Short mmCIF file of C-alpha atoms in Angstrom, two decimals:
data_model
loop_
_atom_site.label_atom_id
_atom_site.label_comp_id
_atom_site.label_asym_id
_atom_site.label_seq_id
_atom_site.Cartn_x
_atom_site.Cartn_y
_atom_site.Cartn_z
CA MET K 1 120.80 64.09 104.49
CA CYS K 2 121.92 66.23 107.64
CA GLY K 3 120.73 69.53 107.63
CA ARG K 4 121.20 70.94 111.04
CA PHE K 5 123.41 69.83 113.96
CA ALA K 6 125.63 71.34 117.40
CA ILE K 7 128.75 71.94 118.55
CA THR K 8 129.80 72.23 122.11
CA LEU K 9 133.29 71.07 121.84
CA PRO K 10 135.99 74.55 122.84
CA PRO K 11 138.00 74.87 120.29
CA GLU K 12 141.12 74.08 122.21
CA ALA K 13 139.30 70.50 122.48
CA MET K 14 139.29 70.18 118.78
CA VAL K 15 142.44 71.17 118.33
CA GLN K 16 143.84 68.40 120.92
CA LEU K 17 141.61 65.97 119.14
CA PHE K 18 142.47 66.50 116.24
CA ASP K 19 145.99 67.36 116.42
CA ALA K 20 145.19 70.56 114.80
CA VAL K 21 146.53 73.87 114.76
CA PRO K 22 144.05 76.63 114.98
CA GLY K 23 143.02 79.81 112.75
CA ASN K 24 142.32 83.20 114.32
CA ASP K 25 138.18 83.17 112.73
CA LEU K 26 136.91 80.00 114.31
CA PRO K 27 133.10 80.33 114.86
CA PRO K 28 131.81 81.10 118.60
CA VAL K 29 130.90 77.87 120.65
CA PRO K 30 128.35 76.04 122.19
CA ASN K 31 126.47 76.72 119.05
CA PHE K 32 123.25 74.12 119.67
CA ASN K 33 121.47 75.13 116.30
CA VAL K 34 123.89 75.45 113.29
CA CYS K 35 122.34 76.36 110.10
CA PRO K 36 123.15 75.72 106.20
CA THR K 37 125.61 78.68 105.22
CA ASN K 38 126.79 79.50 109.13
CA ALA K 39 130.83 79.51 109.38
CA VAL K 40 131.22 75.83 111.17
CA HIS K 41 134.82 74.52 112.31
CA VAL K 42 136.69 72.13 109.78
CA VAL K 43 139.44 70.26 110.10
CA ARG K 44 141.60 70.08 106.94
CA ARG K 45 145.22 69.22 105.60
CA GLY K 46 147.39 71.17 104.29
CA ALA K 47 147.31 75.07 102.88
CA ALA K 48 143.83 76.18 101.88
CA GLN K 49 144.86 79.67 101.05
CA ALA K 50 147.43 81.38 99.04
CA GLY K 51 150.21 82.04 100.73
CA ASP K 52 149.63 79.19 103.43
CA GLY K 53 152.45 77.21 103.36
CA GLU K 54 151.84 75.24 106.87
CA ALA K 55 151.88 71.36 106.38
CA GLY K 56 149.98 69.22 109.08
CA ARG K 57 146.29 70.05 109.73
CA ARG K 58 144.14 72.95 110.72
CA LEU K 59 141.57 74.00 111.84
CA VAL K 60 139.57 76.32 110.14
CA ALA K 61 136.15 77.87 109.86
CA MET K 62 134.72 77.28 106.33
CA ARG K 63 130.74 78.45 105.12
CA TRP K 64 128.52 75.26 104.84
CA GLY K 65 126.99 74.78 101.75
CA VAL K 66 130.07 73.99 98.80
CA ILE K 67 129.87 76.78 96.37
CA PRO K 68 130.64 75.40 93.06
CA SER K 69 133.20 77.36 90.66
CA TRP K 70 131.19 78.32 88.43
CA TYR K 71 128.41 80.22 90.62
CA LYS K 72 128.56 83.72 89.51
CA ALA K 73 127.63 84.37 93.30
CA PRO K 74 127.40 82.31 96.18
CA ASN K 75 123.48 81.68 95.83
CA ASP K 76 123.21 81.32 92.40
CA GLY K 77 122.08 77.69 92.44
CA PRO K 78 121.02 75.30 94.69
CA LEU K 79 122.57 74.97 98.83
CA LEU K 80 124.70 72.15 98.24
CA ILE K 81 124.78 71.47 102.27
CA ASN K 82 125.27 67.63 101.58
CA ALA K 83 127.05 65.45 99.30
CA ARG K 84 125.85 61.76 98.42
CA ALA K 85 128.02 59.14 98.90
CA ASP K 86 127.02 57.09 95.74
CA THR K 87 127.28 59.95 93.46
CA ILE K 88 129.89 62.11 95.21
CA ALA K 89 132.81 61.00 91.81
CA GLU K 90 130.55 62.18 89.56
CA LYS K 91 128.79 64.91 90.38
CA PRO K 92 131.04 68.22 88.98
CA ALA K 93 130.59 69.81 92.49
CA PHE K 94 131.85 67.16 94.08
CA ARG K 95 133.72 65.05 92.25
CA GLN K 96 137.70 66.63 92.12
CA ALA K 97 137.06 67.63 95.85
CA VAL K 98 136.74 64.51 97.41
CA ARG K 99 139.90 62.96 95.62
CA SER K 100 141.76 65.96 97.04
CA ARG K 101 139.61 68.06 99.53
CA ARG K 102 138.59 65.80 101.98
CA CYS K 103 138.06 67.39 105.67
CA LEU K 104 136.56 66.73 108.93
CA ILE K 105 133.35 68.86 110.60
CA PRO K 106 133.32 67.84 114.00
CA ALA K 107 129.63 67.92 115.54
CA SER K 108 128.06 67.24 119.17
CA GLY K 109 125.31 66.01 117.46
CA PHE K 110 122.89 66.27 114.58
CA TYR K 111 119.24 66.78 113.91
CA GLU K 112 116.67 64.95 111.95
CA TRP K 113 112.93 65.37 111.59
CA THR K 114 109.94 62.67 111.22
CA VAL K 115 106.24 63.73 109.85
CA THR K 116 103.35 62.74 111.62
CA PRO K 117 100.42 61.79 109.52
CA ASP K 118 98.68 65.19 109.71
CA LYS K 119 102.20 66.88 108.78
CA ALA K 120 103.96 68.36 112.11
CA ARG K 121 107.71 67.91 111.16
CA LEU K 122 108.82 66.31 115.56
CA PRO K 123 112.91 67.02 115.73
CA TRP K 124 115.07 64.05 116.96
CA TYR K 125 118.80 64.74 118.39
CA ILE K 126 121.41 62.26 117.13
CA THR K 127 124.61 61.62 119.29
CA ARG K 128 127.17 58.89 119.67
CA ALA K 129 126.41 56.18 122.23
CA ASP K 130 129.47 56.65 123.84
CA ASP K 131 128.96 60.55 124.37
CA GLN K 132 132.33 61.16 121.66
CA PRO K 133 132.21 63.66 119.17
CA LEU K 134 130.93 63.13 115.93
CA ILE K 135 133.51 63.66 113.22
CA PHE K 136 131.69 64.04 110.04
CA ALA K 137 133.17 63.03 106.38
CA GLY K 138 133.25 66.30 104.47
CA ILE K 139 134.71 68.09 101.50
CA TRP K 140 135.43 71.69 100.50
CA GLN K 141 136.09 74.19 97.87
CA GLU K 142 137.64 77.29 97.10
CA TRP K 143 135.22 80.18 95.31
CA GLU K 144 136.18 83.42 93.65
CA ARG K 145 134.41 86.02 91.61
CA ASP K 146 134.84 89.69 92.00
CA GLY K 147 136.88 90.09 94.46
CA GLN K 148 135.23 88.49 96.49
CA GLN K 149 136.72 84.36 98.03
CA LEU K 150 134.83 81.86 100.28
CA VAL K 151 135.77 78.77 101.52
CA SER K 152 133.02 76.47 101.69
CA CYS K 153 132.09 72.59 102.83
CA ALA K 154 129.43 69.84 102.45
CA ILE K 155 129.07 66.19 104.61
CA VAL K 156 129.12 63.95 103.11
CA THR K 157 126.22 61.25 103.54
CA CYS K 158 125.22 57.46 102.98
CA ASP K 159 122.25 55.37 103.66
CA ALA K 160 120.97 54.82 106.76
CA ASN K 161 121.86 52.29 109.14
CA PRO K 162 118.80 49.75 110.26
CA VAL K 163 118.43 51.75 113.16
CA MET K 164 118.81 55.52 112.35
CA ALA K 165 116.68 54.51 109.02
CA ARG K 166 114.00 54.46 111.58
CA ILE K 167 114.36 58.33 111.82
CA HIS K 168 115.52 59.40 108.19
CA HIS K 169 116.57 57.27 104.98
CA ARG K 170 119.85 58.84 104.93
CA MET K 171 122.50 59.83 107.67
CA PRO K 172 126.31 61.94 107.57
CA VAL K 173 129.13 59.57 107.05
CA ILE K 174 130.59 59.23 110.46
CA LEU K 175 134.09 58.22 110.89
CA ALA K 176 135.70 56.78 113.82
CA PRO K 177 138.87 58.32 114.69
CA ALA K 178 141.09 55.48 113.54
CA ASP K 179 139.69 56.53 109.97
CA ILE K 180 140.57 60.35 110.26
CA GLY K 181 144.17 59.52 108.60
CA LEU K 182 142.81 57.80 105.53
CA TRP K 183 140.05 60.23 105.09
CA LEU K 184 142.69 63.01 105.04
CA GLY K 185 144.86 61.23 102.65
CA GLU K 186 147.64 61.16 105.37
CA GLU K 187 148.01 57.52 104.65
CA GLY K 188 147.59 57.11 101.17
CA LYS K 189 144.52 56.16 98.81
CA GLY K 190 141.51 54.12 99.73
CA ALA K 191 139.05 56.42 101.59
CA ALA K 192 136.03 55.54 99.67
CA VAL K 193 135.96 52.18 101.43
CA LEU K 194 134.72 54.69 104.76
CA MET K 195 131.78 56.10 102.71
CA ARG K 196 129.32 53.68 104.83
CA PRO K 197 127.18 53.77 107.49
CA ALA K 198 127.76 53.84 111.39
CA PRO K 199 127.29 50.78 112.72
CA GLU K 200 124.04 50.22 114.13
CA ASP K 201 125.14 50.83 117.94
CA ALA K 202 127.02 53.59 117.16
CA LEU K 203 123.96 56.23 117.49
CA ARG K 204 121.50 56.91 120.17
CA PHE K 205 118.24 59.74 120.14
CA HIS K 206 115.86 61.30 121.34
CA ARG K 207 113.28 63.48 120.52
CA VAL K 208 113.86 67.07 121.65
CA ASP K 209 111.24 70.62 121.65
CA PRO K 210 109.90 71.63 118.31
CA ALA K 211 111.29 75.51 118.98
CA VAL K 212 115.04 73.88 117.16
CA ASN K 213 112.28 73.78 114.01
CA SER K 214 113.43 77.40 113.60
CA ASN K 215 117.06 78.12 112.47
CA ARG K 216 116.41 81.61 114.66
CA ALA K 217 116.11 79.32 117.96
CA SER K 218 119.78 78.95 120.06
CA GLY K 219 120.36 77.41 123.64
CA PRO K 220 121.37 74.75 125.45
CA GLY K 221 117.21 73.50 125.75
CA LEU K 222 117.53 72.52 122.26
CA ILE K 223 119.08 69.45 122.21
CA GLU K 224 117.45 68.47 125.98
CA PRO K 225 115.01 65.66 125.93
CA ILE K 226 111.40 66.53 124.90
CA GLU K 227 110.24 64.39 128.21
CA ALA K 228 112.52 66.41 130.46
CA GLN K 229 110.84 69.75 129.84
CA GLY K 230 108.19 69.45 131.56
#
């Protein structure tokens, strides 16, 4: 799964990387502890709101955690921050979105935890081995009720590759830059083939301070190797 991540890329870099038009309400960066329900940076294709007719890619803000259309309130059911690749086409909360509302969620790295025999949670920070930004496959959804409107998203996850499985049995679907057009639907159909684990040599990881176990923690120290913190 993916329950916490970091984003340090400035919006200008994301605009250039994805050839996207930026929105006006983008979340502040850097953020070393992006948590569920936070606003996150999302790249999507086409118009996401009524009256927004611009074509092409847009860099916008969305709430992390899909809100299905039948929820009476944003907290009316489970917090859906991840969508499993193996069931995404069947789940009512995701099946229409994966057909027509796919998106990209950029990140600098993400956190995962191992658990010791005495139940201590040890956090790890995972990045691309080549130091390039991570591009998570995502889906998005519009929700409206009683005059309240929210646009939300979820990260698509898959079985972990053997290297990542040392830490957790699931991992985000990480797209290569060459896969962006296909995932966004710009290159026709066939995006389902992209919902697979990243190659074993694509990622690297290191232990970080347990301070990140708190969703209130912040600052660049959260991603530093624990050995460097004395």
